[in-house]
Coordinates of C-alpha atoms and ligand atoms in Angstrom, one line a residue:
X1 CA 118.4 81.2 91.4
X2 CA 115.3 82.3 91.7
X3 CA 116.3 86.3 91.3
X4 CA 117.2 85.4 88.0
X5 CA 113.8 83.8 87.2
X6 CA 111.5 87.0 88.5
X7 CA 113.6 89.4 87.7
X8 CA 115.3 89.0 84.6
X9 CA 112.1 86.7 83.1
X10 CA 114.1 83.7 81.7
X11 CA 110.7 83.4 78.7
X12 CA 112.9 86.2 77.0
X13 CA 115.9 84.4 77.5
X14 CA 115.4 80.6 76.9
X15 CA 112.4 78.6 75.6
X16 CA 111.1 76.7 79.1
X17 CA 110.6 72.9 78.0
X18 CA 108.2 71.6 80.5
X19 CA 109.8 68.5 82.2
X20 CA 107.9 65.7 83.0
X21 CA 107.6 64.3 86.5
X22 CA 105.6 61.0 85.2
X23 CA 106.9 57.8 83.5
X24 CA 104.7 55.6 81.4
X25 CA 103.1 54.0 83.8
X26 CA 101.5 55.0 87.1
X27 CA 100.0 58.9 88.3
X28 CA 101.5 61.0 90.9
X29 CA 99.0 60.6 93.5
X30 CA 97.7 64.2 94.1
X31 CA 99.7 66.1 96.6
X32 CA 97.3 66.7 99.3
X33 CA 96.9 62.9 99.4
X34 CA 100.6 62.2 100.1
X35 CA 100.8 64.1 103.3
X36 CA 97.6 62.2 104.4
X37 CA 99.0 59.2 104.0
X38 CA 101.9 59.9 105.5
X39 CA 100.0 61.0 109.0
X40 CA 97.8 58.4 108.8
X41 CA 100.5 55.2 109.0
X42 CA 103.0 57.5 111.2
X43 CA 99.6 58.6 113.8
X44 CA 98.8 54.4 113.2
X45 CA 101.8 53.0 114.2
X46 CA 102.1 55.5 116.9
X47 CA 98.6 55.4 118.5
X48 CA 98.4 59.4 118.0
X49 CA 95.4 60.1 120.8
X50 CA 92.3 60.4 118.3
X51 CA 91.2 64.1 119.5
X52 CA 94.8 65.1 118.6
X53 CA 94.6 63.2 115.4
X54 CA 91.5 65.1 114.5
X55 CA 93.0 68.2 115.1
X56 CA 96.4 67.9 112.9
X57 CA 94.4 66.1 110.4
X58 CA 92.7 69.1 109.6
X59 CA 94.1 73.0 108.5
X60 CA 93.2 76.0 111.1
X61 CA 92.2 79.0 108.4
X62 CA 92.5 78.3 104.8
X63 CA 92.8 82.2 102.9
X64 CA 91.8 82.6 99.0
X65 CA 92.1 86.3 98.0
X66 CA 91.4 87.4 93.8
X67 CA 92.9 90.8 93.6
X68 CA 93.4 93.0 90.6
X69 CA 97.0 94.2 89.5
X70 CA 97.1 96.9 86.3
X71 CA 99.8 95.5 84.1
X72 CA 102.5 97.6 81.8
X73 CA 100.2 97.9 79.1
X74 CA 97.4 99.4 81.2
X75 CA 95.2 96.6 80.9
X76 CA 94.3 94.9 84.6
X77 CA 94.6 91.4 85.8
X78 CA 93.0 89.7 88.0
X79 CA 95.4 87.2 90.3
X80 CA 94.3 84.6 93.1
X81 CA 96.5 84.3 96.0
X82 CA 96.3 81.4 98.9
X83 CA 97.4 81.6 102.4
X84 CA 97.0 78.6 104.5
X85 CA 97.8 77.7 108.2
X86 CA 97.8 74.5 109.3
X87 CA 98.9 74.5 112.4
X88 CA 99.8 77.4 115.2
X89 CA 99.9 75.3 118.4
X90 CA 104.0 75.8 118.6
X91 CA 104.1 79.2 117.6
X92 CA 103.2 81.8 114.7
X93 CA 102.2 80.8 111.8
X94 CA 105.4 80.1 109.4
X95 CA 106.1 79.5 105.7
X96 CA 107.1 80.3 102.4
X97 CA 105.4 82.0 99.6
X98 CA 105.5 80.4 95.9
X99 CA 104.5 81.8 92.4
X100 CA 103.4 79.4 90.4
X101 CA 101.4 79.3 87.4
X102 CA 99.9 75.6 89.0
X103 CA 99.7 76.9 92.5
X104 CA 96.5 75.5 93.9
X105 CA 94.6 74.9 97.3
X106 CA 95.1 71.3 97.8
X107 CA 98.8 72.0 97.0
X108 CA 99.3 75.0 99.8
X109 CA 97.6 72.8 102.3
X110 CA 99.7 70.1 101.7
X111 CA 102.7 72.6 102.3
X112 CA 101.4 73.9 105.1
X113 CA 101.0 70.8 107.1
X114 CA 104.4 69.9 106.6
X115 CA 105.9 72.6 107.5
X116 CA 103.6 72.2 111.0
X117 CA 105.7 68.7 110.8
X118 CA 109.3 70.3 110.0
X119 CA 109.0 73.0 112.8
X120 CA 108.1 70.5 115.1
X121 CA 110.8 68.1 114.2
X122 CA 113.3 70.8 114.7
X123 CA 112.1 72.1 117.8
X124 CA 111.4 75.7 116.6
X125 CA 108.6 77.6 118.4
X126 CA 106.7 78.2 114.8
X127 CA 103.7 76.4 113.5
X128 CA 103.2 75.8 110.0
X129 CA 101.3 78.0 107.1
X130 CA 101.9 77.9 103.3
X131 CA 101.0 80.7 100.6
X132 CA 101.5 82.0 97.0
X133 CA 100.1 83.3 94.1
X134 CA 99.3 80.8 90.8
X135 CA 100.7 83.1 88.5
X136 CA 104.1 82.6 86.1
X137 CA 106.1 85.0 87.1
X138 CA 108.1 84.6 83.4
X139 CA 105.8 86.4 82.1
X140 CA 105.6 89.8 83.8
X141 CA 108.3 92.4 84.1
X142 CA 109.9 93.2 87.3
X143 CA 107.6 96.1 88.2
X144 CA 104.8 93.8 87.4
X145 CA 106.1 91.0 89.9
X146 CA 106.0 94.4 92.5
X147 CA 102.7 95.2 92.3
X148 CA 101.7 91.8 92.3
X149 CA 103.3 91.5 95.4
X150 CA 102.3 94.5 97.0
X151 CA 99.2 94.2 96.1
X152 CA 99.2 90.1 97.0
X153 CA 100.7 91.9 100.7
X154 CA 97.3 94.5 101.1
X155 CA 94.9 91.5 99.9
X156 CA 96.2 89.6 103.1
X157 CA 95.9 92.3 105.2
X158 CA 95.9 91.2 109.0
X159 CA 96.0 87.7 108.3
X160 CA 99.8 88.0 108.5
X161 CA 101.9 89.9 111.1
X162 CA 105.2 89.6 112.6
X163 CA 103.3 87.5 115.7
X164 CA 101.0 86.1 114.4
X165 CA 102.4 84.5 110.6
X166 CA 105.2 85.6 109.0
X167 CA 105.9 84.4 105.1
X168 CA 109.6 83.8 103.7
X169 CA 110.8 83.2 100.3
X170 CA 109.8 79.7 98.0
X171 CA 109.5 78.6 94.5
X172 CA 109.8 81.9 92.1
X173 CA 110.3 84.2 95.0
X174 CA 113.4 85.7 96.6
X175 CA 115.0 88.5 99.0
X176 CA 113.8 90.9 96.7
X177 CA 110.0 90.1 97.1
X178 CA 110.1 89.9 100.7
X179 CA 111.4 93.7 100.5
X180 CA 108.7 94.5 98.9
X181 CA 106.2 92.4 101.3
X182 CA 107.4 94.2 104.1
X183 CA 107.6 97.4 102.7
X184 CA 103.5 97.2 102.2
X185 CA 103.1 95.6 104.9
X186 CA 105.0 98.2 107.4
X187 CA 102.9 100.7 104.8
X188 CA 100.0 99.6 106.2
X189 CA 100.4 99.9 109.7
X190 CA 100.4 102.9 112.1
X191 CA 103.8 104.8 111.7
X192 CA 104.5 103.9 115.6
X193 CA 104.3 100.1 115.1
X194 CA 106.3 100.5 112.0
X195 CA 110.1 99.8 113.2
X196 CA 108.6 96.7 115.7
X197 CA 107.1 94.9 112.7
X198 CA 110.5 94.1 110.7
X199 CA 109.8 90.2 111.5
X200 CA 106.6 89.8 109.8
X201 CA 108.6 88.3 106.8
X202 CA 112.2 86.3 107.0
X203 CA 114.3 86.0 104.2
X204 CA 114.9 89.4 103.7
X205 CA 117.6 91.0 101.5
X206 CA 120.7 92.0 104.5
X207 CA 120.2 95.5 104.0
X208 CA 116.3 95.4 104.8
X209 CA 117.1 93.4 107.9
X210 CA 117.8 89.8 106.7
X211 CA 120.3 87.5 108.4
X212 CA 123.5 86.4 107.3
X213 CA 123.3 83.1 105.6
X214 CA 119.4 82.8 105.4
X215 CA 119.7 82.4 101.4
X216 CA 122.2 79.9 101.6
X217 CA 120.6 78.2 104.6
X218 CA 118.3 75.4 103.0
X219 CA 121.3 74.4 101.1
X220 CA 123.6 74.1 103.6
X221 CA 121.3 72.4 106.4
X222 CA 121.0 69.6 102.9
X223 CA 124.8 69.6 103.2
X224 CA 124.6 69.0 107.0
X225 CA 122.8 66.3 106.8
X226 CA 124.2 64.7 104.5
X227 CA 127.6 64.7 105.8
X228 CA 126.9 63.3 109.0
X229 CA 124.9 60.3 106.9
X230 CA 128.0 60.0 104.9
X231 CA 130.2 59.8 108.3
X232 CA 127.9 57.4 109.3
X233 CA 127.5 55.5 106.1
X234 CA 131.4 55.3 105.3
X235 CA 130.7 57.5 102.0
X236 CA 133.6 59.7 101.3
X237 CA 132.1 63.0 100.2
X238 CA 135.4 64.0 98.6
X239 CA 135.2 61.2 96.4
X240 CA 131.4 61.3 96.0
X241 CA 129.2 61.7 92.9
X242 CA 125.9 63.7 92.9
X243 CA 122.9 65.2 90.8
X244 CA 120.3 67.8 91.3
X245 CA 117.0 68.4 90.1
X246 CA 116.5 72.2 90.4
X247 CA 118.9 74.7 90.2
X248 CA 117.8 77.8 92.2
X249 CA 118.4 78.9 95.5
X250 CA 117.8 75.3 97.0
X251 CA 119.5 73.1 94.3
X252 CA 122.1 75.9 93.4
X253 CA 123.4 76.3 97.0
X254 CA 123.6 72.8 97.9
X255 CA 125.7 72.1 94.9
X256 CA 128.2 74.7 95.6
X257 CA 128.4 73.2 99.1
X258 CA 128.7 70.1 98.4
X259 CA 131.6 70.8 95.3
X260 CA 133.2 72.7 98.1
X261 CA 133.8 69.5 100.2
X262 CA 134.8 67.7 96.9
X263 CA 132.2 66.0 95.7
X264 CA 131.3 66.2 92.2
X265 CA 128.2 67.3 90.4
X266 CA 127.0 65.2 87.8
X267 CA 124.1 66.0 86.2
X268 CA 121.5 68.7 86.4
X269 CA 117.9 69.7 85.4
X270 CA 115.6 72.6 85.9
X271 CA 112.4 73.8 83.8
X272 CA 114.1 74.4 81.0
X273 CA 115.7 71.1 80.7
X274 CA 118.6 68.7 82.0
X275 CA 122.2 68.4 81.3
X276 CA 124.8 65.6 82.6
X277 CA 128.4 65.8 82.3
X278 CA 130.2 62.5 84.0
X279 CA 133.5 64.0 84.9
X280 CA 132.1 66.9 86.1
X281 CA 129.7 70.2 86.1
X282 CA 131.4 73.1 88.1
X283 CA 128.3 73.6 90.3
X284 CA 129.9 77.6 90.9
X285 CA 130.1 78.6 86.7
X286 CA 126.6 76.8 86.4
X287 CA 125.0 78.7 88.9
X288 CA 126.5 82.0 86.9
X289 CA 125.1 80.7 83.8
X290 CA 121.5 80.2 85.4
X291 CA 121.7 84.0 87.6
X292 CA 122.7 85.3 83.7
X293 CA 120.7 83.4 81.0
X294 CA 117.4 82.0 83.5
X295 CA 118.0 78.4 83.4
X296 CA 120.5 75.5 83.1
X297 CA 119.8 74.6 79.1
X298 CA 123.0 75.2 77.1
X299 CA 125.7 74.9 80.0
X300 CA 126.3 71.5 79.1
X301 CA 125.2 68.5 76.6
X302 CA 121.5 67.6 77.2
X303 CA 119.8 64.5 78.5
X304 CA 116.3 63.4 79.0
X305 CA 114.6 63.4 82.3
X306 CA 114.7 59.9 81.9
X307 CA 118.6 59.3 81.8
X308 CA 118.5 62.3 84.0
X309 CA 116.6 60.5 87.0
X310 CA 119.1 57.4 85.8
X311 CA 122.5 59.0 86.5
X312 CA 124.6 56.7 88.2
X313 CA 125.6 59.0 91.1
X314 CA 126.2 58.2 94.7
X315 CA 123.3 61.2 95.8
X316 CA 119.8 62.4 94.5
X317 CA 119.4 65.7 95.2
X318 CA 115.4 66.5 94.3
X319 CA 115.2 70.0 94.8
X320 CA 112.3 71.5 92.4
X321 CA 109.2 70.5 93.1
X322 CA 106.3 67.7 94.8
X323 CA 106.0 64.5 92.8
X324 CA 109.5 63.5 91.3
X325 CA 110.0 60.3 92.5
X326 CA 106.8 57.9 92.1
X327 CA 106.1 54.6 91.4
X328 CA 106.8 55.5 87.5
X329 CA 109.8 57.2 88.0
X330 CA 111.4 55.5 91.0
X331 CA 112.9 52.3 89.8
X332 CA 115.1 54.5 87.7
X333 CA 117.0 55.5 90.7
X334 CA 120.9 54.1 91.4
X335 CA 121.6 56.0 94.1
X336 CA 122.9 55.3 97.4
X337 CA 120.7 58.5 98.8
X338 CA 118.4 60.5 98.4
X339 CA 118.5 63.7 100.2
X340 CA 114.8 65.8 99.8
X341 CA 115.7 69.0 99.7
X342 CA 112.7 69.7 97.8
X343 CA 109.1 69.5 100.0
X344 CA 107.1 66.6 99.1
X345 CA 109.9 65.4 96.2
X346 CA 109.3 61.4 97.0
X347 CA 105.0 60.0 96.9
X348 CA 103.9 57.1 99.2
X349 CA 104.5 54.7 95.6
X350 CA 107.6 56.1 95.2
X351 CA 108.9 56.0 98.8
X352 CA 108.0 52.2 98.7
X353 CA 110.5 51.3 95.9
X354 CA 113.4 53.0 97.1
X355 CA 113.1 51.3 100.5
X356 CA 112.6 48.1 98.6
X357 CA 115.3 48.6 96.9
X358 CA 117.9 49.6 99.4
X359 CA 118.1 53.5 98.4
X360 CA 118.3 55.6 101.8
X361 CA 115.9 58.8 102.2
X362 CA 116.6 62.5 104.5
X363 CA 113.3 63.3 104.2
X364 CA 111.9 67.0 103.4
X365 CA 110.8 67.1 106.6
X366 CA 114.1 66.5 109.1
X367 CA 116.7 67.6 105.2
X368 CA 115.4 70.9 104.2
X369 CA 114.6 72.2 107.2
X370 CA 118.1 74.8 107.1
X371 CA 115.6 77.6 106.0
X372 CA 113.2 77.6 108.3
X373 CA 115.9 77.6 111.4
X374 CA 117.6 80.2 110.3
X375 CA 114.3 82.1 109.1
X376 CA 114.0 81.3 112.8
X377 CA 117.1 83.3 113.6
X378 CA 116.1 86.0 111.5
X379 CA 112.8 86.6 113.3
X380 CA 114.8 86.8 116.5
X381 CA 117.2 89.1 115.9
X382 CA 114.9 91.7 114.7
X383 CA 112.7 91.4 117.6
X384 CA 116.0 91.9 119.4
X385 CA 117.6 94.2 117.2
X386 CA 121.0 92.3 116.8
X387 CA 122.8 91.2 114.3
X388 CA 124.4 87.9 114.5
X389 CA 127.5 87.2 111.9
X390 CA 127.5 84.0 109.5
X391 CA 129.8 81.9 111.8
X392 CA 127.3 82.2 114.6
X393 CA 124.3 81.6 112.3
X394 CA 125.8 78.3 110.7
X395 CA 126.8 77.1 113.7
X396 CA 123.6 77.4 115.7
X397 CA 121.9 75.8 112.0
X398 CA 124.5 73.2 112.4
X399 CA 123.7 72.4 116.0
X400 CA 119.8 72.6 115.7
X401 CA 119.7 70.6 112.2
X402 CA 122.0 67.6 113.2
X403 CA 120.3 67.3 116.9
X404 CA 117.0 67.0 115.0
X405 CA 118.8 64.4 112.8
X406 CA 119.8 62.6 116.1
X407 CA 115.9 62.6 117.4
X408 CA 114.7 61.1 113.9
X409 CA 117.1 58.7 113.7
X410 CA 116.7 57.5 117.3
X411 CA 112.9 57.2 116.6
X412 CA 113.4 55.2 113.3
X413 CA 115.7 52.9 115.6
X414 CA 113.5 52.6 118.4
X415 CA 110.6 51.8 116.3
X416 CA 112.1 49.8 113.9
X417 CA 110.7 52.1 110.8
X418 CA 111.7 54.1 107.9
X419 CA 113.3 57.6 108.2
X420 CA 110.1 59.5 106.9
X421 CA 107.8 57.8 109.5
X422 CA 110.5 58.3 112.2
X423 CA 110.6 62.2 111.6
X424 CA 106.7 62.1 111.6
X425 CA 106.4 60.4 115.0
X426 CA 109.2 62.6 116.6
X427 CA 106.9 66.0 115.2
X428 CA 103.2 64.3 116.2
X429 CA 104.9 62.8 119.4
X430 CA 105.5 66.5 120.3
X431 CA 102.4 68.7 119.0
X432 CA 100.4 65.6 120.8
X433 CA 102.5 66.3 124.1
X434 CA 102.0 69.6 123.8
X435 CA 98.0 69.8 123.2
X436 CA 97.7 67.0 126.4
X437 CA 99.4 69.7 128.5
X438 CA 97.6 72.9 127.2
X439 CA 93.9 71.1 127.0
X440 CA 91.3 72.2 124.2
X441 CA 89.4 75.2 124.7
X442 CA 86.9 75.8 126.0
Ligands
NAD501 P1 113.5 78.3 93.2 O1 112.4 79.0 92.6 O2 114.7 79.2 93.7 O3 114.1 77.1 92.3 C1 113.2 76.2 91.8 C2 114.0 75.3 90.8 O4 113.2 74.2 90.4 C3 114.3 76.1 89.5 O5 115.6 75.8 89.1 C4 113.3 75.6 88.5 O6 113.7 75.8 87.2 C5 113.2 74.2 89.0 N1 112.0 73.5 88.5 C6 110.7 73.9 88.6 N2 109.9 73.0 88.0 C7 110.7 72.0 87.6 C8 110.4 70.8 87.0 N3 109.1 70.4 86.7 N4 111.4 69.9 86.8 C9 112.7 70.3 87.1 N5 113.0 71.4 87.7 C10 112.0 72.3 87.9 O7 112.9 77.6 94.5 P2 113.6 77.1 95.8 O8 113.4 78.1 96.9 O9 115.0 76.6 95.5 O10 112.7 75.8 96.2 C11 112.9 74.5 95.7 C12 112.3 73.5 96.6 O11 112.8 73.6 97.9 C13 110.8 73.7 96.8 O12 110.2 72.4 97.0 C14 110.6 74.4 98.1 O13 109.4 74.3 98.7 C15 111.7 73.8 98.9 N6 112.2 74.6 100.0 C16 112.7 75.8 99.8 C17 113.2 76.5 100.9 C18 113.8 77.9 100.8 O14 114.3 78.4 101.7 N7 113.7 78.6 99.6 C19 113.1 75.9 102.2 C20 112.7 74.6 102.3 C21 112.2 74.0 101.2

């Protein structure tokens, strides 16, 4: 999980083998690219109104902050830190935070704008940002990672706030950084706004005002969807076969829920490697051996990414990061599904194959949209100071995941295309509908 990977650095722990997302032939087509595409042949084949098209083809404020951290030794660093928001036409701002030693612009704007997409498709009143800090958090201690943080929090200053954009967990970050996110941030606001601010970040630990089943919540909005495509598909999840690529809070949680209706993990891979096992993996004892030792290596006999992305398996789980399943990489596919848990796991190139070749897609954008609903959740009970227990929580995620599921697949139907394009005409159908009704101003 990703606690494991900030705060107990897994550098000390085990070696990280970088794993490759490219076959021998063929790029990834940069990421920035891929959501372009994607908008242009949906807003195409929908006749998007042009003015609107303009708009949503384009971010709203684009943040770069370089702020200086001391580290442990005394010695300072220097970090840069993006915040990008696409989109606010729903609602605040909305959207994770990610460490990552890669992290660049072009990649947070691509984030951003789908999560403008994934509100919309859901129906929640949010609009869509992305953020981070291109740092690897493996190599700091954990009162490193805090100051980074805190300090990451006061660079931002008023460009977040609980009504304006609010940030939530991603890649490398957890509960325990959003404690420390809010704690600046409520720091740096007048004592009398301090107890009304609580929702300027979701994903919270419980204690610090989080909601009950907000870490699982990706993970199980994954498992939602795929159940009702396995109802629907005649696949019997307690007899099915799956595999993950990325093992922390996204990967790890929907491999638990998944085991938990029966179906069987059979292979695995995270950055320090990939293991398969064909009879089995317990999906609970691996994610102990990740939350002890930072990473999957060692848990079981290793395979390479190759016979990795080759499992036979009735269910791809991608749930790392952009750019796993391109035109070099997706012919090695032999699944009946592929459920994106991950944003941005499956390029234009790559997307083209699979349909090709008969393999069905949830796409990020409808399948991993769990944690932002219930992020959603969060945010309203501390406006309303309530607390609202698990069973209520996955039941309302149920509820709003599988009716969005309903509105994709309808659209896919009535337009007679792919899943992907489907979910991007039900969100542009929606921000255009809105915009027509508000007008531009002036
Ligand atoms: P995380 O940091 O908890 O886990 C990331 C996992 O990916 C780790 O196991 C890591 O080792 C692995 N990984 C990283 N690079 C890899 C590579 N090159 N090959 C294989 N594995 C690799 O992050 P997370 O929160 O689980 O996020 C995973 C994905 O889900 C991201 O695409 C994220 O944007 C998306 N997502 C997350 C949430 C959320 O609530 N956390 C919500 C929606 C979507």
């Amino acid at each position: 999980m990703a606690e494991s990977l900030v705060l107990t650095p897994p550098a000390t722990l085990l070696k990280a083998v970088p794993v490759r997302n490219r076959g021998a032939r063929g790029r990834p087509i940069p990421v920035y690219e891929v959501v372009r595409r994607q908008f242009s042949q949906a807003a195409d084949l929908m006749e998007l109104d042009p003015d609107i098209r303009r708009i949503l083809a384009t971010t709203t404020n684009e943040i770069v902050v370089h702020f200086p951290v001391r580290m442990d030794n005394g010695q300072i660093e220097v970090f840069t830190g993006y915040r990008v928001q696409h989109n606010d036409v729903l609602g605040p701002f909305k959207g994770g935070l990610r460490f990552h030693p890669q992290l660049e612009l072009d990649e947070v704007r691509a984030l951003a704008t789908w999560m403008t997409w994934k509100t919309a498709v859901a129906r929640i009143p949010f609009g869509g940002a992305k953020g981070g800090v291109q740092i690897d958090p493996a190599r700091y201690s954990r009162s490193e990672i805090e100051r980074i943080t805190r300090r990451f929090c006061f660079a931002l200053g008023d460009n977040i706030g609980p009504e304006y954009d609010i940030p939530a967990p991603d890649v490398n970050t957890n509960a325990q950084i959003m404690a420390w996110f809010l704690d600046t941030y409520l720091s740096m606001r007048p004592a009398h706004e301090r107890q009304s601010a609580m929702h300027v970040v979701t994903g919270k630990p419980l204690e610090s005002g989080g909601s009950a089943g907000r870490e699982k919540a990706t993970g199980q909005g994954v498992v939602f969807v795929i159940q009702r495509w396995a109802e629907e598909h005649g696949l019997d999840l307690s007899k099915a076969t799956f595999f993950v690529q990325g093992y922390g809070n996204v990967g790890s949680w929907t491999a638990r829920l998944l085991q938990r209706l029966g179906a069987r993990l059979v292979a695995a891979e995270d950055v320090t490697g990939a293991i398969a096992k064909p009879d089995g993996l317990d999906a609970e004892a691996l994610a102990e051996h990740v939350r002890r030792l930072g990473g999957i290596r060692g848990f079981a006999p290793a395979v390479d990414h190759e016979s990795f992305l080759a499992t036979p398996a009735d269910i791809f789980v991608p749930a790392a990061l952009e750019n796993q399943i391109t035109g070099a990489t997706a012919d090695l596919l032999t699944v009946k599904l592929v459920a994106e848990a991950a944003n941005g796991p499956t390029d234009p190139d790559g997307d083209a194959i699979l349909r090709r070749r008969g393999i069905a897609i949830l796409p990020d954008i409808l399948c991993n949209a769990g944690g932002v609903i219930v992020s959603y959740f969060e945010w309203l009970q501390n406006k309303r100071s309530e607390y609202w227990e698990l069973e209520e929580v996955d039941r309302k995620l149920r509820c709003k995941i599988l009716t969005a599921y309903d509105r994709v697949q309808d659209a896919a139907r009535q337009r007679d295309v792919d899943w992907r394009t489907g979910a991007y005409m039900v969100a542009l159908g929606y921000l255009e509908a809105v915009y027509k009704e508000r007008g531009i101003f002036p």
